[in-house]
Amino acid sequence: EAQVTQNPRYLITVTGKKLTVTCSQNMNHEYMSWYRQDPGLGLRQIYYSMNVEVTDKGDVPEGYKVSRKEKRNFPLILESPSPNQTSLYFCASRSGANVLTFGAGSRLTVL
Amino acid sequence: QQPVQSPQAVILREGEDAVINCSSSKALYSVHWYRQKHGEAPVFLMILLKGGEQKGHDKISASFNEKKQQSSLYLTASQLSYSGTYFCGTPSGGSYIPTFGRGTSLIVHP
């Protein structure tokens, strides 16, 4: 089944403790992206990647890092999480027909 | 830069119609529409690629006015299953991946 898989789905952590949210797609898509969703603010793009080793900032990149060493994986790294990064995170990959497939989401709480 | 959606919320009874608008201060080359049901991930509805294009999906259709930098989503004879948050998105820069608006919450009551 074609899908985008994110882990963990839920995470509670403390300020400053580095964490990684993994994202993997099995559709051989070149384009991948991370969004965060906050009430009233919609889906805001954090980073995107157009291919292996090619990444760029979205609208809200501060406090996040990404890497794209393999086509299928696009992890989101929070080096020193802060409470304002408490959010629902979605990874997505884009087909050649410009359709985004989203992962199920990762709900992160930073205390 | 996020596109602007209006209204923020719509409450309907089954069978009523609704229109959701999406506008941008920048030139629009394509408009993407997604729906997110409560507790789920957003799901693709449709893409409009050309000015003047209109598309339909069941009783949900959309139009794209390139000159006015606007798109509208039309929901006809709403069903309970239409409830959710609707997002429009427009690709920014060279990413070809959409930047989304803040969403419009649609609630359909029996």
PDB file of N, CA and C in Angstrom, chain B residues 16-83:
ATOM      1  N   GLU B  16     -27.828  21.886   2.364  1.00  0.00           N
ATOM      2  CA  GLU B  16     -27.537  23.282   2.033  1.00  0.00           C
ATOM      3  C   GLU B  16     -26.223  23.376   1.265  1.00  0.00           C
ATOM      4  N   ASP B  17     -26.039  24.520   0.619  1.00  0.00           N
ATOM      5  CA  ASP B  17     -24.834  24.751  -0.171  1.00  0.00           C
ATOM      6  C   ASP B  17     -23.862  25.658   0.574  1.00  0.00           C
ATOM      7  N   ALA B  18     -22.580  25.561   0.204  1.00  0.00           N
ATOM      8  CA  ALA B  18     -21.561  26.421   0.808  1.00  0.00           C
ATOM      9  C   ALA B  18     -20.509  26.775  -0.232  1.00  0.00           C
ATOM     10  N   VAL B  19     -19.880  27.909  -0.029  1.00  0.00           N
ATOM     11  CA  VAL B  19     -18.771  28.342  -0.882  1.00  0.00           C
ATOM     12  C   VAL B  19     -17.607  28.742   0.017  1.00  0.00           C
ATOM     13  N   ILE B  20     -16.444  28.243  -0.309  1.00  0.00           N
ATOM     14  CA  ILE B  20     -15.223  28.600   0.419  1.00  0.00           C
ATOM     15  C   ILE B  20     -14.305  29.300  -0.567  1.00  0.00           C
ATOM     16  N   ASN B  21     -13.784  30.433  -0.177  1.00  0.00           N
ATOM     17  CA  ASN B  21     -12.942  31.224  -1.056  1.00  0.00           C
ATOM     18  C   ASN B  21     -11.479  31.191  -0.645  1.00  0.00           C
ATOM     19  N   CYS B  22     -10.613  31.349  -1.640  1.00  0.00           N
ATOM     20  CA  CYS B  22      -9.172  31.316  -1.415  1.00  0.00           C
ATOM     21  C   CYS B  22      -8.560  32.390  -2.298  1.00  0.00           C
ATOM     22  N   SER B  23      -7.776  33.275  -1.711  1.00  0.00           N
ATOM     23  CA  SER B  23      -7.167  34.329  -2.521  1.00  0.00           C
ATOM     24  C   SER B  23      -5.708  34.491  -2.138  1.00  0.00           C
ATOM     25  N   SER B  24      -4.966  35.060  -3.062  1.00  0.00           N
ATOM     26  CA  SER B  24      -3.535  35.239  -2.837  1.00  0.00           C
ATOM     27  C   SER B  24      -3.119  36.624  -3.303  1.00  0.00           C
ATOM     28  N   SER B  25      -2.130  37.181  -2.619  1.00  0.00           N
ATOM     29  CA  SER B  25      -1.589  38.480  -3.035  1.00  0.00           C
ATOM     30  C   SER B  25      -0.557  38.305  -4.145  1.00  0.00           C
ATOM     31  N   LYS B  26      -0.153  37.072  -4.381  1.00  0.00           N
ATOM     32  CA  LYS B  26       0.816  36.787  -5.440  1.00  0.00           C
ATOM     33  C   LYS B  26       0.108  36.089  -6.595  1.00  0.00           C
ATOM     34  N   ALA B  27       0.779  36.060  -7.741  1.00  0.00           N
ATOM     35  CA  ALA B  27       0.220  35.373  -8.901  1.00  0.00           C
ATOM     36  C   ALA B  27       0.029  33.896  -8.573  1.00  0.00           C
ATOM     37  N   LEU B  28      -1.099  33.368  -9.003  1.00  0.00           N
ATOM     38  CA  LEU B  28      -1.411  31.961  -8.774  1.00  0.00           C
ATOM     39  C   LEU B  28      -1.188  31.169 -10.046  1.00  0.00           C
ATOM     40  N   TYR B  29      -0.443  30.093  -9.937  1.00  0.00           N
ATOM     41  CA  TYR B  29      -0.231  29.227 -11.091  1.00  0.00           C
ATOM     42  C   TYR B  29      -1.036  27.943 -10.976  1.00  0.00           C
ATOM     43  N   SER B  30      -1.375  27.609  -9.762  1.00  0.00           N
ATOM     44  CA  SER B  30      -2.234  26.455  -9.525  1.00  0.00           C
ATOM     45  C   SER B  30      -2.811  26.585  -8.132  1.00  0.00           C
ATOM     46  N   VAL B  31      -3.936  25.924  -7.915  1.00  0.00           N
ATOM     47  CA  VAL B  31      -4.580  25.934  -6.598  1.00  0.00           C
ATOM     48  C   VAL B  31      -4.911  24.492  -6.226  1.00  0.00           C
ATOM     49  N   HIS B  32      -4.579  24.124  -5.013  1.00  0.00           N
ATOM     50  CA  HIS B  32      -4.810  22.768  -4.519  1.00  0.00           C
ATOM     51  C   HIS B  32      -5.837  22.824  -3.395  1.00  0.00           C
ATOM     52  N   TRP B  33      -6.753  21.881  -3.389  1.00  0.00           N
ATOM     53  CA  TRP B  33      -7.753  21.809  -2.321  1.00  0.00           C
ATOM     54  C   TRP B  33      -7.647  20.469  -1.601  1.00  0.00           C
ATOM     55  N   TYR B  34      -7.651  20.535  -0.263  1.00  0.00           N
ATOM     56  CA  TYR B  34      -7.579  19.350   0.576  1.00  0.00           C
ATOM     57  C   TYR B  34      -8.657  19.444   1.650  1.00  0.00           C
ATOM     58  N   ARG B  35      -9.080  18.292   2.133  1.00  0.00           N
ATOM     59  CA  ARG B  35     -10.024  18.238   3.250  1.00  0.00           C
ATOM     60  C   ARG B  35      -9.409  17.404   4.369  1.00  0.00           C
ATOM     61  N   GLN B  36      -9.567  17.883   5.587  1.00  0.00           N
ATOM     62  CA  GLN B  36      -9.081  17.162   6.755  1.00  0.00           C
ATOM     63  C   GLN B  36     -10.236  16.895   7.707  1.00  0.00           C
ATOM     64  N   LYS B  37     -10.521  15.634   7.925  1.00  0.00           N
ATOM     65  CA  LYS B  37     -11.549  15.283   8.901  1.00  0.00           C
ATOM     66  C   LYS B  37     -10.896  15.242  10.283  1.00  0.00           C
ATOM     67  N   HIS B  38     -11.729  15.419  11.278  1.00  0.00           N
ATOM     68  CA  HIS B  38     -11.231  15.535  12.648  1.00  0.00           C
ATOM     69  C   HIS B  38     -10.369  14.341  13.030  1.00  0.00           C
ATOM     70  N   GLY B  39      -9.142  14.620  13.485  1.00  0.00           N
ATOM     71  CA  GLY B  39      -8.248  13.551  13.935  1.00  0.00           C
ATOM     72  C   GLY B  39      -7.549  12.794  12.819  1.00  0.00           C
ATOM     73  N   GLU B  40      -7.705  13.262  11.597  1.00  0.00           N
ATOM     74  CA  GLU B  40      -7.086  12.562  10.467  1.00  0.00           C
ATOM     75  C   GLU B  40      -6.132  13.486   9.720  1.00  0.00           C
ATOM     76  N   ALA B  41      -5.437  12.920   8.760  1.00  0.00           N
ATOM     77  CA  ALA B  41      -4.538  13.703   7.920  1.00  0.00           C
ATOM     78  C   ALA B  41      -5.332  14.354   6.792  1.00  0.00           C
ATOM     79  N   PRO B  42      -4.835  15.443   6.241  1.00  0.00           N
ATOM     80  CA  PRO B  42      -5.492  16.046   5.076  1.00  0.00           C
ATOM     81  C   PRO B  42      -5.491  15.078   3.892  1.00  0.00           C
ATOM     82  N   VAL B  43      -6.553  15.160   3.107  1.00  0.00           N
ATOM     83  CA  VAL B  43      -6.700  14.300   1.939  1.00  0.00           C
ATOM     84  C   VAL B  43      -6.970  15.159   0.720  1.00  0.00           C
ATOM     85  N   PHE B  44      -6.332  14.810  -0.372  1.00  0.00           N
ATOM     86  CA  PHE B  44      -6.450  15.555  -1.625  1.00  0.00           C
ATOM     87  C   PHE B  44      -7.877  15.542  -2.170  1.00  0.00           C
ATOM     88  N   LEU B  45      -8.340  16.717  -2.606  1.00  0.00           N
ATOM     89  CA  LEU B  45      -9.630  16.818  -3.288  1.00  0.00           C
ATOM     90  C   LEU B  45      -9.414  17.064  -4.792  1.00  0.00           C
ATOM     91  N   MET B  46      -8.750  18.164  -5.103  1.00  0.00           N
ATOM     92  CA  MET B  46      -8.532  18.483  -6.509  1.00  0.00           C
ATOM     93  C   MET B  46      -7.479  19.562  -6.673  1.00  0.00           C
ATOM     94  N   ILE B  47      -6.947  19.637  -7.895  1.00  0.00           N
ATOM     95  CA  ILE B  47      -6.005  20.696  -8.283  1.00  0.00           C
ATOM     96  C   ILE B  47      -6.558  21.408  -9.499  1.00  0.00           C
ATOM     97  N   LEU B  48      -6.438  22.714  -9.519  1.00  0.00           N
ATOM     98  CA  LEU B  48      -6.775  23.499 -10.699  1.00  0.00           C
ATOM     99  C   LEU B  48      -5.489  24.125 -11.208  1.00  0.00           C
ATOM    100  N   LEU B  49      -5.223  23.874 -12.461  1.00  0.00           N
ATOM    101  CA  LEU B  49      -3.928  24.265 -13.012  1.00  0.00           C
ATOM    102  C   LEU B  49      -3.992  25.465 -13.936  1.00  0.00           C
ATOM    103  N   LYS B  50      -5.146  25.768 -14.447  1.00  0.00           N
ATOM    104  CA  LYS B  50      -5.229  26.856 -15.424  1.00  0.00           C
ATOM    105  C   LYS B  50      -6.321  27.832 -15.044  1.00  0.00           C
ATOM    106  N   GLY B  51      -6.076  29.089 -15.364  1.00  0.00           N
ATOM    107  CA  GLY B  51      -7.103  30.084 -15.143  1.00  0.00           C
ATOM    108  C   GLY B  51      -8.359  29.707 -15.908  1.00  0.00           C
ATOM    109  N   GLY B  52      -9.492  29.865 -15.235  1.00  0.00           N
ATOM    110  CA  GLY B  52     -10.755  29.539 -15.875  1.00  0.00           C
ATOM    111  C   GLY B  52     -11.154  28.089 -15.713  1.00  0.00           C
ATOM    112  N   GLU B  53     -10.232  27.283 -15.199  1.00  0.00           N
ATOM    113  CA  GLU B  53     -10.535  25.859 -15.057  1.00  0.00           C
ATOM    114  C   GLU B  53     -11.568  25.638 -13.959  1.00  0.00           C
ATOM    115  N   GLN B  54     -12.451  24.702 -14.210  1.00  0.00           N
ATOM    116  CA  GLN B  54     -13.397  24.284 -13.178  1.00  0.00           C
ATOM    117  C   GLN B  54     -13.348  22.761 -13.111  1.00  0.00           C
ATOM    118  N   LYS B  55     -13.456  22.261 -11.904  1.00  0.00           N
ATOM    119  CA  LYS B  55     -13.432  20.809 -11.751  1.00  0.00           C
ATOM    120  C   LYS B  55     -14.515  20.381 -10.789  1.00  0.00           C
ATOM    121  N   GLY B  56     -14.896  19.138 -10.865  1.00  0.00           N
ATOM    122  CA  GLY B  56     -15.913  18.608  -9.961  1.00  0.00           C
ATOM    123  C   GLY B  56     -15.494  17.284  -9.401  1.00  0.00           C
ATOM    124  N   HIS B  57     -16.001  17.019  -8.212  1.00  0.00           N
ATOM    125  CA  HIS B  57     -15.681  15.770  -7.505  1.00  0.00           C
ATOM    126  C   HIS B  57     -16.890  15.447  -6.656  1.00  0.00           C
ATOM    127  N   ASP B  58     -17.724  14.534  -7.133  1.00  0.00           N
ATOM    128  CA  ASP B  58     -19.004  14.271  -6.478  1.00  0.00           C
ATOM    129  C   ASP B  58     -19.812  15.569  -6.547  1.00  0.00           C
ATOM    130  N   LYS B  59     -20.260  16.106  -5.451  1.00  0.00           N
ATOM    131  CA  LYS B  59     -20.994  17.379  -5.465  1.00  0.00           C
ATOM    132  C   LYS B  59     -20.107  18.513  -4.968  1.00  0.00           C
ATOM    133  N   ILE B  60     -18.797  18.300  -5.055  1.00  0.00           N
ATOM    134  CA  ILE B  60     -17.859  19.334  -4.671  1.00  0.00           C
ATOM    135  C   ILE B  60     -17.124  19.766  -5.927  1.00  0.00           C
ATOM    136  N   SER B  61     -17.136  21.034  -6.210  1.00  0.00           N
ATOM    137  CA  SER B  61     -16.474  21.537  -7.406  1.00  0.00           C
ATOM    138  C   SER B  61     -15.680  22.778  -7.058  1.00  0.00           C
ATOM    139  N   ALA B  62     -14.833  23.201  -7.970  1.00  0.00           N
ATOM    140  CA  ALA B  62     -14.003  24.366  -7.707  1.00  0.00           C
ATOM    141  C   ALA B  62     -13.759  25.116  -8.993  1.00  0.00           C
ATOM    142  N   SER B  63     -13.488  26.406  -8.839  1.00  0.00           N
ATOM    143  CA  SER B  63     -13.131  27.245  -9.970  1.00  0.00           C
ATOM    144  C   SER B  63     -11.854  27.992  -9.659  1.00  0.00           C
ATOM    145  N   PHE B  64     -11.212  28.498 -10.708  1.00  0.00           N
ATOM    146  CA  PHE B  64      -9.928  29.164 -10.543  1.00  0.00           C
ATOM    147  C   PHE B  64      -9.915  30.394 -11.445  1.00  0.00           C
ATOM    148  N   ASN B  65      -9.880  31.562 -10.839  1.00  0.00           N
ATOM    149  CA  ASN B  65      -9.797  32.810 -11.589  1.00  0.00           C
ATOM    150  C   ASN B  65      -8.378  33.345 -11.450  1.00  0.00           C
ATOM    151  N   GLU B  66      -7.592  33.076 -12.471  1.00  0.00           N
ATOM    152  CA  GLU B  66      -6.166  33.420 -12.425  1.00  0.00           C
ATOM    153  C   GLU B  66      -5.960  34.931 -12.323  1.00  0.00           C
ATOM    154  N   LYS B  67      -6.753  35.684 -13.062  1.00  0.00           N
ATOM    155  CA  LYS B  67      -6.583  37.145 -13.077  1.00  0.00           C
ATOM    156  C   LYS B  67      -6.868  37.744 -11.709  1.00  0.00           C
ATOM    157  N   LYS B  68      -7.899  37.247 -11.064  1.00  0.00           N
ATOM    158  CA  LYS B  68      -8.257  37.769  -9.743  1.00  0.00           C
ATOM    159  C   LYS B  68      -7.443  37.101  -8.638  1.00  0.00           C
ATOM    160  N   GLN B  69      -6.610  36.144  -8.990  1.00  0.00           N
ATOM    161  CA  GLN B  69      -5.801  35.418  -8.023  1.00  0.00           C
ATOM    162  C   GLN B  69      -6.680  34.783  -6.953  1.00  0.00           C
ATOM    163  N   GLN B  70      -7.750  34.148  -7.422  1.00  0.00           N
ATOM    164  CA  GLN B  70      -8.723  33.570  -6.493  1.00  0.00           C
ATOM    165  C   GLN B  70      -9.147  32.187  -6.951  1.00  0.00           C
ATOM    166  N   SER B  71      -9.572  31.387  -5.981  1.00  0.00           N
ATOM    167  CA  SER B  71     -10.241  30.138  -6.282  1.00  0.00           C
ATOM    168  C   SER B  71     -11.399  29.984  -5.315  1.00  0.00           C
ATOM    169  N   SER B  72     -12.432  29.293  -5.739  1.00  0.00           N
ATOM    170  CA  SER B  72     -13.572  29.026  -4.866  1.00  0.00           C
ATOM    171  C   SER B  72     -13.914  27.553  -4.910  1.00  0.00           C
ATOM    172  N   LEU B  73     -14.286  27.024  -3.763  1.00  0.00           N
ATOM    173  CA  LEU B  73     -14.720  25.636  -3.640  1.00  0.00           C
ATOM    174  C   LEU B  73     -16.212  25.647  -3.356  1.00  0.00           C
ATOM    175  N   TYR B  74     -16.986  24.906  -4.141  1.00  0.00           N
ATOM    176  CA  TYR B  74     -18.433  24.880  -4.025  1.00  0.00           C
ATOM    177  C   TYR B  74     -18.868  23.508  -3.513  1.00  0.00           C
ATOM    178  N   LEU B  75     -19.614  23.525  -2.436  1.00  0.00           N
ATOM    179  CA  LEU B  75     -20.157  22.280  -1.897  1.00  0.00           C
ATOM    180  C   LEU B  75     -21.668  22.347  -2.043  1.00  0.00           C
ATOM    181  N   THR B  76     -22.212  21.451  -2.844  1.00  0.00           N
ATOM    182  CA  THR B  76     -23.634  21.482  -3.188  1.00  0.00           C
ATOM    183  C   THR B  76     -24.364  20.394  -2.435  1.00  0.00           C
ATOM    184  N   ALA B  77     -25.527  20.749  -1.908  1.00  0.00           N
ATOM    185  CA  ALA B  77     -26.364  19.758  -1.204  1.00  0.00           C
ATOM    186  C   ALA B  77     -25.521  18.987  -0.188  1.00  0.00           C
ATOM    187  N   SER B  78     -24.977  19.725   0.769  1.00  0.00           N
ATOM    188  CA  SER B  78     -24.010  19.167   1.720  1.00  0.00           C
ATOM    189  C   SER B  78     -24.511  17.912   2.412  1.00  0.00           C
ATOM    190  N   GLN B  79     -23.567  17.008   2.605  1.00  0.00           N
ATOM    191  CA  GLN B  79     -23.832  15.774   3.339  1.00  0.00           C
ATOM    192  C   GLN B  79     -23.053  15.818   4.646  1.00  0.00           C
ATOM    193  N   LEU B  80     -23.470  14.994   5.594  1.00  0.00           N
ATOM    194  CA  LEU B  80     -22.776  14.941   6.887  1.00  0.00           C
ATOM    195  C   LEU B  80     -21.291  14.644   6.686  1.00  0.00           C
ATOM    196  N   SER B  81     -20.988  13.837   5.679  1.00  0.00           N
ATOM    197  CA  SER B  81     -19.599  13.429   5.441  1.00  0.00           C
ATOM    198  C   SER B  81     -18.727  14.571   4.940  1.00  0.00           C
ATOM    199  N   TYR B  82     -19.327  15.694   4.594  1.00  0.00           N
ATOM    200  CA  TYR B  82     -18.545  16.839   4.130  1.00  0.00           C
ATOM    201  C   TYR B  82     -17.910  17.609   5.289  1.00  0.00           C
ATOM    202  N   SER B  83     -18.312  17.321   6.489  1.00  0.00           N
ATOM    203  CA  SER B  83     -17.758  18.033   7.651  1.00  0.00           C
ATOM    204  C   SER B  83     -16.255  17.841   7.726  1.00  0.00           C
TER     205      SER B  83
END
